[in-house]
mmCIF file of C-alpha atoms and ligand atoms in Angstrom:
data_model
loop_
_atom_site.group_PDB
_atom_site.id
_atom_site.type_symbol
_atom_site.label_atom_id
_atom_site.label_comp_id
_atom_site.label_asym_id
_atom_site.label_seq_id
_atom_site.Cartn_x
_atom_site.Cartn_y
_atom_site.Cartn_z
ATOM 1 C CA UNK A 6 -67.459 -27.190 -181.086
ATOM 2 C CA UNK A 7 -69.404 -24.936 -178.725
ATOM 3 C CA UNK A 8 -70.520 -26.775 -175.518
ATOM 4 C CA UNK A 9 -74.111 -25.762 -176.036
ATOM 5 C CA UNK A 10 -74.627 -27.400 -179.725
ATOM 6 C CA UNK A 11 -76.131 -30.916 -179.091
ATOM 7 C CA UNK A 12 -73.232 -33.843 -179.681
ATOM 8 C CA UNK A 13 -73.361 -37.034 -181.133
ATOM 9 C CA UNK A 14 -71.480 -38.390 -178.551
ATOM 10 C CA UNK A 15 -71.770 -37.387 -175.110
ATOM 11 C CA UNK A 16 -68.300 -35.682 -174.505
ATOM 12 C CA UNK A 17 -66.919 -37.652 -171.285
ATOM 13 C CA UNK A 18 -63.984 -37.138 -169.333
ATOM 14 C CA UNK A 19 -62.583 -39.190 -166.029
ATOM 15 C CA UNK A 20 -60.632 -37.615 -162.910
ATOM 16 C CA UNK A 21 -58.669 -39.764 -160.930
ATOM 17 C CA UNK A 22 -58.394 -37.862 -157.721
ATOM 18 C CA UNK A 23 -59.086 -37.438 -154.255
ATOM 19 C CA UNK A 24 -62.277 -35.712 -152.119
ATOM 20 C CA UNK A 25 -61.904 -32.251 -150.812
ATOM 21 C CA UNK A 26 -64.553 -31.640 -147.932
ATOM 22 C CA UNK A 27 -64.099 -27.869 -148.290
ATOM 23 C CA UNK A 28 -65.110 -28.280 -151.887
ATOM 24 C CA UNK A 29 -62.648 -26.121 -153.762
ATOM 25 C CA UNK A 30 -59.771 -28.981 -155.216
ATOM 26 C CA UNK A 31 -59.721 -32.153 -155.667
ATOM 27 C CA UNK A 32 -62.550 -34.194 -157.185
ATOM 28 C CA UNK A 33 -65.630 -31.587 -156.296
ATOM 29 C CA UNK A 34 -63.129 -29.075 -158.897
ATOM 30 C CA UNK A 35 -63.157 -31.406 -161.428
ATOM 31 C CA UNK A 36 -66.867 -32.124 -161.908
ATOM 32 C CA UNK A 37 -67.949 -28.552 -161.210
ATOM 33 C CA UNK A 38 -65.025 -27.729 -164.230
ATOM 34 C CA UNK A 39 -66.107 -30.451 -166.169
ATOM 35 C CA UNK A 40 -70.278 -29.634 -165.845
ATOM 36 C CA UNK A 41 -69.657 -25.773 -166.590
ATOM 37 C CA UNK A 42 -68.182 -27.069 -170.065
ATOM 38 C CA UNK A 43 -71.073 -29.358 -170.775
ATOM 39 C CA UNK A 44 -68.688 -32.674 -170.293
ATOM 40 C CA UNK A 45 -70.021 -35.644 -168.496
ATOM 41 C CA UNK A 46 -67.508 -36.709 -165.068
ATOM 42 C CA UNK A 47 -66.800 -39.729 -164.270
ATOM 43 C CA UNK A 48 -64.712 -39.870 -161.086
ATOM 44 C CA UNK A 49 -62.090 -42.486 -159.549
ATOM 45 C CA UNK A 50 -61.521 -41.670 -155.882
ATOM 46 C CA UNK A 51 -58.273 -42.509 -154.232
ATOM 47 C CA UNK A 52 -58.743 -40.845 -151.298
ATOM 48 C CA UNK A 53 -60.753 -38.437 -148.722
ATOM 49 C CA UNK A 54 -59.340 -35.518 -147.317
ATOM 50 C CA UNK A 55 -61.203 -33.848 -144.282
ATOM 51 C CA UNK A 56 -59.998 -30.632 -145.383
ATOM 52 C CA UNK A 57 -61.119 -26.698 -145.339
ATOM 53 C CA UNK A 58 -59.874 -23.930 -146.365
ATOM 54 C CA UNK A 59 -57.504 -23.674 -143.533
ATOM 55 C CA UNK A 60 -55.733 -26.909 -143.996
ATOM 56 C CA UNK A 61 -55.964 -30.937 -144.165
ATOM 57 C CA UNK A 62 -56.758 -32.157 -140.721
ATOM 58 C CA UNK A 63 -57.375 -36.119 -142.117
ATOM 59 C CA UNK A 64 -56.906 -38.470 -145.457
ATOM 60 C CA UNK A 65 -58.370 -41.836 -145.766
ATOM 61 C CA UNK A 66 -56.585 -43.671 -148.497
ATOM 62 C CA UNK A 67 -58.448 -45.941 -151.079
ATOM 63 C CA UNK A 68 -56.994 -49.353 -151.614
ATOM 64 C CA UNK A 69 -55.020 -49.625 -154.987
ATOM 65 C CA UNK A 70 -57.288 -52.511 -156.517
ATOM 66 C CA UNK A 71 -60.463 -49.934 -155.780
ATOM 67 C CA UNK A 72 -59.035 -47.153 -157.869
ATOM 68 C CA UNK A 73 -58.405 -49.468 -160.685
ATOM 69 C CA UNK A 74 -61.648 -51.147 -160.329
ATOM 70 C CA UNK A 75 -63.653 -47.644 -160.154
ATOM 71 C CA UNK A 76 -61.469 -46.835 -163.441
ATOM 72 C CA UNK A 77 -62.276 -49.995 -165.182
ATOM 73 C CA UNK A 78 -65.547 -49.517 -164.601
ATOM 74 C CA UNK A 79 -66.093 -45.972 -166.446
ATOM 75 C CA UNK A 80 -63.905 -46.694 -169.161
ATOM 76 C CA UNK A 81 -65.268 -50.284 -169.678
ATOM 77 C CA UNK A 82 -68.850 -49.044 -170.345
ATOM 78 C CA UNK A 83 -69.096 -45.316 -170.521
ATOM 79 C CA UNK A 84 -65.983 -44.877 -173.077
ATOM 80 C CA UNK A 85 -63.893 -41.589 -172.046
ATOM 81 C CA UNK A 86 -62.858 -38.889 -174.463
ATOM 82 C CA UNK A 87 -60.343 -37.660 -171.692
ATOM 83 C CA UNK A 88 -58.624 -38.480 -168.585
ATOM 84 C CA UNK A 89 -56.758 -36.115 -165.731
ATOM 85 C CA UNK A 90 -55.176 -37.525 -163.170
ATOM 86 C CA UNK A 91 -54.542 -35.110 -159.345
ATOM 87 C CA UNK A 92 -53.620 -36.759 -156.266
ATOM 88 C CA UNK A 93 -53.007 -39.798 -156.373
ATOM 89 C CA UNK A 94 -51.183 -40.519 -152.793
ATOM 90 C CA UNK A 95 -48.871 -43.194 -153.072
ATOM 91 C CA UNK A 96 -46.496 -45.563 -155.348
ATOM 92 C CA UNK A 97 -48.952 -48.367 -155.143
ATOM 93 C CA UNK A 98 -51.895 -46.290 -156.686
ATOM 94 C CA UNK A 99 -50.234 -44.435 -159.335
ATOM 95 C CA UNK A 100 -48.873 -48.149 -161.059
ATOM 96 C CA UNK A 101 -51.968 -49.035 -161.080
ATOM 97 C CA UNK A 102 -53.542 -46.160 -162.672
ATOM 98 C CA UNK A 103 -50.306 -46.412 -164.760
ATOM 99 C CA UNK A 104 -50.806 -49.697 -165.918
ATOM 100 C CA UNK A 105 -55.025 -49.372 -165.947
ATOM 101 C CA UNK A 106 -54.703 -46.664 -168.796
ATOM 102 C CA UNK A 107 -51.539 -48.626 -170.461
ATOM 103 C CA UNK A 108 -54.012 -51.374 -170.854
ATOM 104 C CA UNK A 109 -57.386 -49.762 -171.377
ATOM 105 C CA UNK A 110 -55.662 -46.779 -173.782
ATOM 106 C CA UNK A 111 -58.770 -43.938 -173.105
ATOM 107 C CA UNK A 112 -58.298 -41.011 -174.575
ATOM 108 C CA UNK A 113 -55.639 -38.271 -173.986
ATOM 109 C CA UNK A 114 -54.459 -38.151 -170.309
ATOM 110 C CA UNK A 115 -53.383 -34.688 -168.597
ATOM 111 C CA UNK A 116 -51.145 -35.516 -165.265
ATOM 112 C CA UNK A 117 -51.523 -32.825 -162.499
ATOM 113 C CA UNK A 118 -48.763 -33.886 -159.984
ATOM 114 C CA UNK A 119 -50.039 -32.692 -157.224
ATOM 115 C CA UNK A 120 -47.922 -33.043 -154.406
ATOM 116 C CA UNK A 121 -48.595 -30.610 -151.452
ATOM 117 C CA UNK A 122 -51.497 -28.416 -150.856
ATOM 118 C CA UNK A 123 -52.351 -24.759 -151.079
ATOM 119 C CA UNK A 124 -51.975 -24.507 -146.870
ATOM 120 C CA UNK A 125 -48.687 -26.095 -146.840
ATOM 121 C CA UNK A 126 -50.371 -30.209 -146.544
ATOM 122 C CA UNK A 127 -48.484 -33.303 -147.875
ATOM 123 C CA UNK A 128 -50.662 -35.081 -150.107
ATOM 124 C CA UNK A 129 -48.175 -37.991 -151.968
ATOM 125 C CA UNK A 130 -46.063 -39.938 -149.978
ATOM 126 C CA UNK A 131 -42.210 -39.884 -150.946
ATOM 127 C CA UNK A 132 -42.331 -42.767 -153.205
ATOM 128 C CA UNK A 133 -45.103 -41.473 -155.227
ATOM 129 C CA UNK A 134 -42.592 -38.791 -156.969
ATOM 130 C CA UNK A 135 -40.200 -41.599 -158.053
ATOM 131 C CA UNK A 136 -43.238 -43.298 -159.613
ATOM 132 C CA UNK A 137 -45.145 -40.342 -161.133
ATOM 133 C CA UNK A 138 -41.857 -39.755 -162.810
ATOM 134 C CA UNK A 139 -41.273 -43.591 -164.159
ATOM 135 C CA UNK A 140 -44.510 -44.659 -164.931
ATOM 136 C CA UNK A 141 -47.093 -41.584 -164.971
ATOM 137 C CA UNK A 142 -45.260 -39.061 -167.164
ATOM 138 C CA UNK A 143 -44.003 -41.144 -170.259
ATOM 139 C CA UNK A 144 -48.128 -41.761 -170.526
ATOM 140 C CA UNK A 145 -49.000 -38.215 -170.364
ATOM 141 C CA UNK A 146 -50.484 -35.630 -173.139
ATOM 142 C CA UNK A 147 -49.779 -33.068 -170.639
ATOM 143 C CA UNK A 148 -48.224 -32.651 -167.334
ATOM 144 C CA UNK A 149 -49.443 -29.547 -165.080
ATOM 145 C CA UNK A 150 -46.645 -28.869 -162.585
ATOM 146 C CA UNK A 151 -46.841 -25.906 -159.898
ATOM 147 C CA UNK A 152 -43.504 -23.902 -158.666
ATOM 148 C CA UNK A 153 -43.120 -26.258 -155.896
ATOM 149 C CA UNK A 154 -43.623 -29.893 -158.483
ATOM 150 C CA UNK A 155 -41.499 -28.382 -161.248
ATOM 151 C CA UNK A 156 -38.850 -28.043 -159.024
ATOM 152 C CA UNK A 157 -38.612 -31.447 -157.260
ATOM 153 C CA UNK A 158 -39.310 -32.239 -160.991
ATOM 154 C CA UNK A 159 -36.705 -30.887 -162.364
ATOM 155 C CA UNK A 160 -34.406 -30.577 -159.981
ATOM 156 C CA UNK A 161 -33.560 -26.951 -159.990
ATOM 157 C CA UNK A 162 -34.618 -23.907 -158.374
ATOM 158 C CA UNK A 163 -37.631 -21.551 -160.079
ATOM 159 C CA UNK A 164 -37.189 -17.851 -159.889
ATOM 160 C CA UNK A 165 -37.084 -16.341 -163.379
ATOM 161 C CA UNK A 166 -38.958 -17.147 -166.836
ATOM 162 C CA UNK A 167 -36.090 -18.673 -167.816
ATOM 163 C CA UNK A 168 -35.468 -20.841 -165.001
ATOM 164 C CA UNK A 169 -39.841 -21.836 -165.871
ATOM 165 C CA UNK A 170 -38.477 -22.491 -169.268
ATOM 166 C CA UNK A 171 -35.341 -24.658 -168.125
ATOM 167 C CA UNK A 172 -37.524 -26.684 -165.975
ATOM 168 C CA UNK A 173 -40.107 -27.018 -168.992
ATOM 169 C CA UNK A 174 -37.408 -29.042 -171.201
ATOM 170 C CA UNK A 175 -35.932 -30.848 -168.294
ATOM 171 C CA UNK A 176 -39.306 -32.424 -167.144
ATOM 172 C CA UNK A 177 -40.476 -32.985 -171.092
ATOM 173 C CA UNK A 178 -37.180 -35.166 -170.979
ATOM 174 C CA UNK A 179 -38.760 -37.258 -168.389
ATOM 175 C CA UNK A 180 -41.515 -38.334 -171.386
ATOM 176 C CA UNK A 181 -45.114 -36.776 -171.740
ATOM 177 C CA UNK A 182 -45.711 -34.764 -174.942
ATOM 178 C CA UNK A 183 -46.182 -31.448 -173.324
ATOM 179 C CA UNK A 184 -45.328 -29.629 -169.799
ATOM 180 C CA UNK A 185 -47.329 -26.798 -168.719
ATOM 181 C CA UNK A 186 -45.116 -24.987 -166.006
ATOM 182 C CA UNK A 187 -47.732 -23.150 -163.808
ATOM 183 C CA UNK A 188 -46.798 -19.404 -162.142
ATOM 184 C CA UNK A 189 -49.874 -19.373 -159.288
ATOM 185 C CA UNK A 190 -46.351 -19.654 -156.693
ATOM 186 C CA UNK A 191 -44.395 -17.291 -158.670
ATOM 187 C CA UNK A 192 -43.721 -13.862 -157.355
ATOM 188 C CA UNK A 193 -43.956 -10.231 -158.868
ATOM 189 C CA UNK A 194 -44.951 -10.244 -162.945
ATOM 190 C CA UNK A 195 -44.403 -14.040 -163.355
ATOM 191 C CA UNK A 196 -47.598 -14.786 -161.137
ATOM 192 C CA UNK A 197 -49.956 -16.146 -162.758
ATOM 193 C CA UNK A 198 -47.882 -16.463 -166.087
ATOM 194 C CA UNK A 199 -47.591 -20.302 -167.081
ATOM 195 C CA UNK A 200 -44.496 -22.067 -169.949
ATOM 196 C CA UNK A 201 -45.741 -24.674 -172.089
ATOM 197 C CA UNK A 202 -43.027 -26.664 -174.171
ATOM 198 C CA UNK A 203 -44.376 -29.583 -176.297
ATOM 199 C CA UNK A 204 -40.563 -30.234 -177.357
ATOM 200 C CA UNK A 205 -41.017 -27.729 -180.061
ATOM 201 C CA UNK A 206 -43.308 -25.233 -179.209
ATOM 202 C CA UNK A 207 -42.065 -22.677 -175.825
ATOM 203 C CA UNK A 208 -44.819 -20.547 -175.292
ATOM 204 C CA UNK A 209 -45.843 -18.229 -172.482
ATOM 205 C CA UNK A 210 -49.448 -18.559 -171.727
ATOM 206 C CA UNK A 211 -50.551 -15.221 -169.912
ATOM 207 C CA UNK A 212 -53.687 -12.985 -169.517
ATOM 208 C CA UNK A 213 -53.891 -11.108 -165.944
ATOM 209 C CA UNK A 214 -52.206 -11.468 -162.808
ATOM 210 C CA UNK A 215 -55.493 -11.331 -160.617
ATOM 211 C CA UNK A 216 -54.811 -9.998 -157.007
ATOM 212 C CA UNK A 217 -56.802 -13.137 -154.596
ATOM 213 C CA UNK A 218 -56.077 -14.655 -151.580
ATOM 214 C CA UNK A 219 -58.747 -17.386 -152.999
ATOM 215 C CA UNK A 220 -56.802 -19.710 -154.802
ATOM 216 C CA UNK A 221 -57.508 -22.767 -153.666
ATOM 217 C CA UNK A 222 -58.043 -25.012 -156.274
ATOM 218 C CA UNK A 223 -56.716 -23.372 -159.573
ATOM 219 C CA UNK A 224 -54.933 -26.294 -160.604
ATOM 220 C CA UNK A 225 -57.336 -28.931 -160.304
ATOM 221 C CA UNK A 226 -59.643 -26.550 -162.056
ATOM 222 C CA UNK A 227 -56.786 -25.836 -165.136
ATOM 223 C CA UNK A 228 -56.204 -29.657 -165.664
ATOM 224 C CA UNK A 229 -59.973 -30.362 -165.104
ATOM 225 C CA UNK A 230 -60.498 -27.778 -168.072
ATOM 226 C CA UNK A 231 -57.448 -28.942 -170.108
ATOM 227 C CA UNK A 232 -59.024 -32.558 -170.199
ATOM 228 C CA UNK A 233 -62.889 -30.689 -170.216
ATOM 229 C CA UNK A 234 -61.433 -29.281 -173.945
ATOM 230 C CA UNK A 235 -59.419 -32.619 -175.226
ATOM 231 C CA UNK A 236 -63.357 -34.435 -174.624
ATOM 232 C CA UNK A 237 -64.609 -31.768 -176.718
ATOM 233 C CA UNK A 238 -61.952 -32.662 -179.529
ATOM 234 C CA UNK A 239 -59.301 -29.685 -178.723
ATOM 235 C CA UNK A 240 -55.511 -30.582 -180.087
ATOM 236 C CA UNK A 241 -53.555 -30.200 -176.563
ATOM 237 C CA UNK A 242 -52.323 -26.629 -176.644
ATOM 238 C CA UNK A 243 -55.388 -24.999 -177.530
ATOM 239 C CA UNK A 244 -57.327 -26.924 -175.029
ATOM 240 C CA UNK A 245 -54.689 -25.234 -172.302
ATOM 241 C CA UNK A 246 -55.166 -21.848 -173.923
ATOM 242 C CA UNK A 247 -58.786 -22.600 -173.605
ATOM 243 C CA UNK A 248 -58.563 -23.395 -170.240
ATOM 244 C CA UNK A 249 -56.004 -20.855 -168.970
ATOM 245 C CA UNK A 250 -58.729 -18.210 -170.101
ATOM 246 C CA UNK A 251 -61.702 -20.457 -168.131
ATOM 247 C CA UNK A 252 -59.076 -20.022 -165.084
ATOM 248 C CA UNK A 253 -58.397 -16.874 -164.985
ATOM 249 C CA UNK A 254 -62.108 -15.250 -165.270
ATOM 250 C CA UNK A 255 -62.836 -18.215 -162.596
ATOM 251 C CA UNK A 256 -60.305 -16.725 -159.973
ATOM 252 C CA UNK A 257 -62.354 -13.180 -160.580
ATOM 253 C CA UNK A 258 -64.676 -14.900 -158.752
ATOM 254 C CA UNK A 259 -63.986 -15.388 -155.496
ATOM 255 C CA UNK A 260 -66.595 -16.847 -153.123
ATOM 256 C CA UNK A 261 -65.954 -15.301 -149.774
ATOM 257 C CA UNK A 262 -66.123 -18.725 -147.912
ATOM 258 C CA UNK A 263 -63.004 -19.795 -144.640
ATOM 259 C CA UNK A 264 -61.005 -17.978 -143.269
ATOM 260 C CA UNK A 265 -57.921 -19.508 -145.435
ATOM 261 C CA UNK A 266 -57.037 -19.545 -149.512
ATOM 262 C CA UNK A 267 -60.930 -19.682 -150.200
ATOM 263 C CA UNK A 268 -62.602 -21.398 -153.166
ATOM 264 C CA UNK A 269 -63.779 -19.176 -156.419
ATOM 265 C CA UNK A 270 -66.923 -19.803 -158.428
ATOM 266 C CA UNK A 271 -66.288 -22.189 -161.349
ATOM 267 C CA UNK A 272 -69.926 -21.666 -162.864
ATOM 268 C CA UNK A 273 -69.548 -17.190 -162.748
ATOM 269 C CA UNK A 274 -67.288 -16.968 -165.817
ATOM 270 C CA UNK A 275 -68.765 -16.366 -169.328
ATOM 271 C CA UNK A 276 -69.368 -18.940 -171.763
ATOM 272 C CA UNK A 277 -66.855 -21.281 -172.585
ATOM 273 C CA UNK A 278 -65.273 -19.983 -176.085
HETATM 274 N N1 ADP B 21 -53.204 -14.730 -158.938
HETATM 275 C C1 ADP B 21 -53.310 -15.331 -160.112
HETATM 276 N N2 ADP B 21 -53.630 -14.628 -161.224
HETATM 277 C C2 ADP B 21 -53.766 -15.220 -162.424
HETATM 278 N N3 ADP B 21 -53.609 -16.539 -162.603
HETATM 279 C C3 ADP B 21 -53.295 -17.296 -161.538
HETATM 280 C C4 ADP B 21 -53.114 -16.743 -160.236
HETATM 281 N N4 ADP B 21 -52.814 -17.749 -159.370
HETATM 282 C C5 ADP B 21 -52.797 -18.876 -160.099
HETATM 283 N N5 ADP B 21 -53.069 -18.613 -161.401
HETATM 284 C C6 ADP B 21 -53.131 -19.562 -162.500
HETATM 285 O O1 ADP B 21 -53.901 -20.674 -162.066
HETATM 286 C C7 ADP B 21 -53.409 -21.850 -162.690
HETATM 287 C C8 ADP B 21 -53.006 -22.840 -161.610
HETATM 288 O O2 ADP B 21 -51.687 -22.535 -161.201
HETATM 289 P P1 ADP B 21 -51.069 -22.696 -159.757
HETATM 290 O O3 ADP B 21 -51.845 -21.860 -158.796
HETATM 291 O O4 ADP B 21 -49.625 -22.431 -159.903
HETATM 292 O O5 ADP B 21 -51.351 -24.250 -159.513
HETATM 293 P P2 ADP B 21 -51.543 -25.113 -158.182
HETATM 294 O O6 ADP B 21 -52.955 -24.874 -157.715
HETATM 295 O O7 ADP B 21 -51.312 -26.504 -158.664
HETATM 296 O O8 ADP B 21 -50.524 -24.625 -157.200
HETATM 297 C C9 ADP B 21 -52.248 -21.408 -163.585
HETATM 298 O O9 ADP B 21 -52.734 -21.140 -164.884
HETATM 299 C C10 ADP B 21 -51.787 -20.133 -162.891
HETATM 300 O O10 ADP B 21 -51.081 -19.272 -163.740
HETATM 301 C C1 MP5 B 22 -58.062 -33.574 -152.634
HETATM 302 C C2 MP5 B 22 -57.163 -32.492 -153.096
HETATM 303 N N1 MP5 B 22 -56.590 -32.574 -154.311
HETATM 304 C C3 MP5 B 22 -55.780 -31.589 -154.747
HETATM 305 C C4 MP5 B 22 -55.505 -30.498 -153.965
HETATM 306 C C5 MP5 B 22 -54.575 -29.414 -154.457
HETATM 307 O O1 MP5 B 22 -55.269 -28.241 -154.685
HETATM 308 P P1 MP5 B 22 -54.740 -27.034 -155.600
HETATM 309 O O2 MP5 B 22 -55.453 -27.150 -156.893
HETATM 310 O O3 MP5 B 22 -55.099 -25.796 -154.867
HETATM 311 O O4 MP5 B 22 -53.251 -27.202 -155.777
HETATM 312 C C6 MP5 B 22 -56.116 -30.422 -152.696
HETATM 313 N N2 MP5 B 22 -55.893 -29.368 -151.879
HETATM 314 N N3 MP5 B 22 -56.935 -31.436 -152.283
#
């Protein structure tokens, strides 16, 4: 279904995330991702980041029993044809958002583990990885690991498609239905270039390598469009595909904004298709 046609249902998705000031991750990704394909955003904040394009300089962490009670509340009353989940901080928060979708069963969930930001910034804790991998990924439709996460994911080092392909199986075997390994960290003609393995199905998903220094943001805005498509009804893989194309025309779009990895334009690209 094209975005434009008027629904039945209003096509609503949730993000589970934290606040970038700078305005190019993090929550203020999500919604802009969400609006440009016509899907309602409901947000559950776990934490603010003062944070530019330059670098974190603060984050203010949400108490657990807020996160679940901001998620209760959308899913409760607004009903939620998708869920993506980005930082999320520490053990504590993600078994509760663990056990808050166990319980409340929205619909399909895509896990972006974020871990560390674009500028180098911690943003879990060390127990959260232990956690994201025991009680996060067994609930996911799709986990959206970077270089960096697919390696303390898996284990192993990245450097060649097949080592992105090795990694793929290896962090399927930890339990969500699909793993979208992500090249933005890659070097040379694997940038940009991105392994999906649903257990079956290894694909490449490629288009352009696009030569930016403003990347900040490109995951939240790929799982943000991944869980953008599942609202809209998309079966998981061509949701990604989907959203791999909203991506890439997105990064030709850079908004010259900080003097670090600036933000791109999420509303430039052409229509969804
Ligand atoms: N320079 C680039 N050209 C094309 N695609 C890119 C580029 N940088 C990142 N991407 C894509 O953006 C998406 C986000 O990936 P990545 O940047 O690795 O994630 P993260 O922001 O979590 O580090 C992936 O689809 C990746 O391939
Ligand atoms: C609040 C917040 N969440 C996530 C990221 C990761 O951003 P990226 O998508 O560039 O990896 C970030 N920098 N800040």
């Amino acid at each position: 279904m094209r975005p434009m046609e008027t629904p039945k249902r209003v096509p609503t998705a949730l993000t589970i995330a934290g606040s970038d000031s700078g305005g190019g991750a993090g929550i203020q990704a999500d919604l802009n991702t969400f609006s440009y394909h016509r899907v309602h955003g409901t947000t559950a904040l776990t934490a603010v980041t003062a944070q530019n394009t330059r670098g974190v300089t603060r984050v203010d962490v949400l108490p657990a029993a807020s996160v679940a009670a901001q998620v209760d509340a959308v899913i409760d009353d607004l009903g939620v044809g998708a869920v993506k989940t980005g930082m999320l901080v520490n053990a504590e928060i993600i078994s509760v958002v663990a056990w808050r979708l166990k319980a409340l069963k929205p619909g399909p969930l895509v896990v972006d583990p974020v871990m560390v930001s674009r500028a180098g910034a911690r943003l879990i804790d060390d127990s959260a990885v232990g956690a994201l991998k025991e009680h996060l990924l067994p609930l996911a439709d799709v986990v959206t690991p970077n270089r960096h996460e697919a390696q303390l994911l898996s284990g192993m080092d990245l450097q060649t498609l097949e080592d992105m392909k090795e990694a793929a199986r290896r962090i399927h075997q930890l339990g969500p239905r699909a793993v979208l390994v992500k090249g933005g960290g890659m070097s040379g003609e694997l940038r940009g270039l991105d392994v999906w393995f649903d257990g079956e199905r290894m694909e490449t998903l490629f288009l352009r390598s696009v030569k930016t220094h403003n990347t900040h943001g490109t995951g939240c805005t790929l799982s943000a469009a991944i869980a953008a498509w599942m609202a809209l009804g998309q079966a998981p893989f061509e949701a990604t595909r989907r959203a791999k194309t909203f991506v890439t025309s997105a990064l030709e779009h850079p908004l010259p904004l900080g003097q670090g990895h600036g933000p791109f334009s999420h509303f430039s690209p052409l229509e969804p298709s």
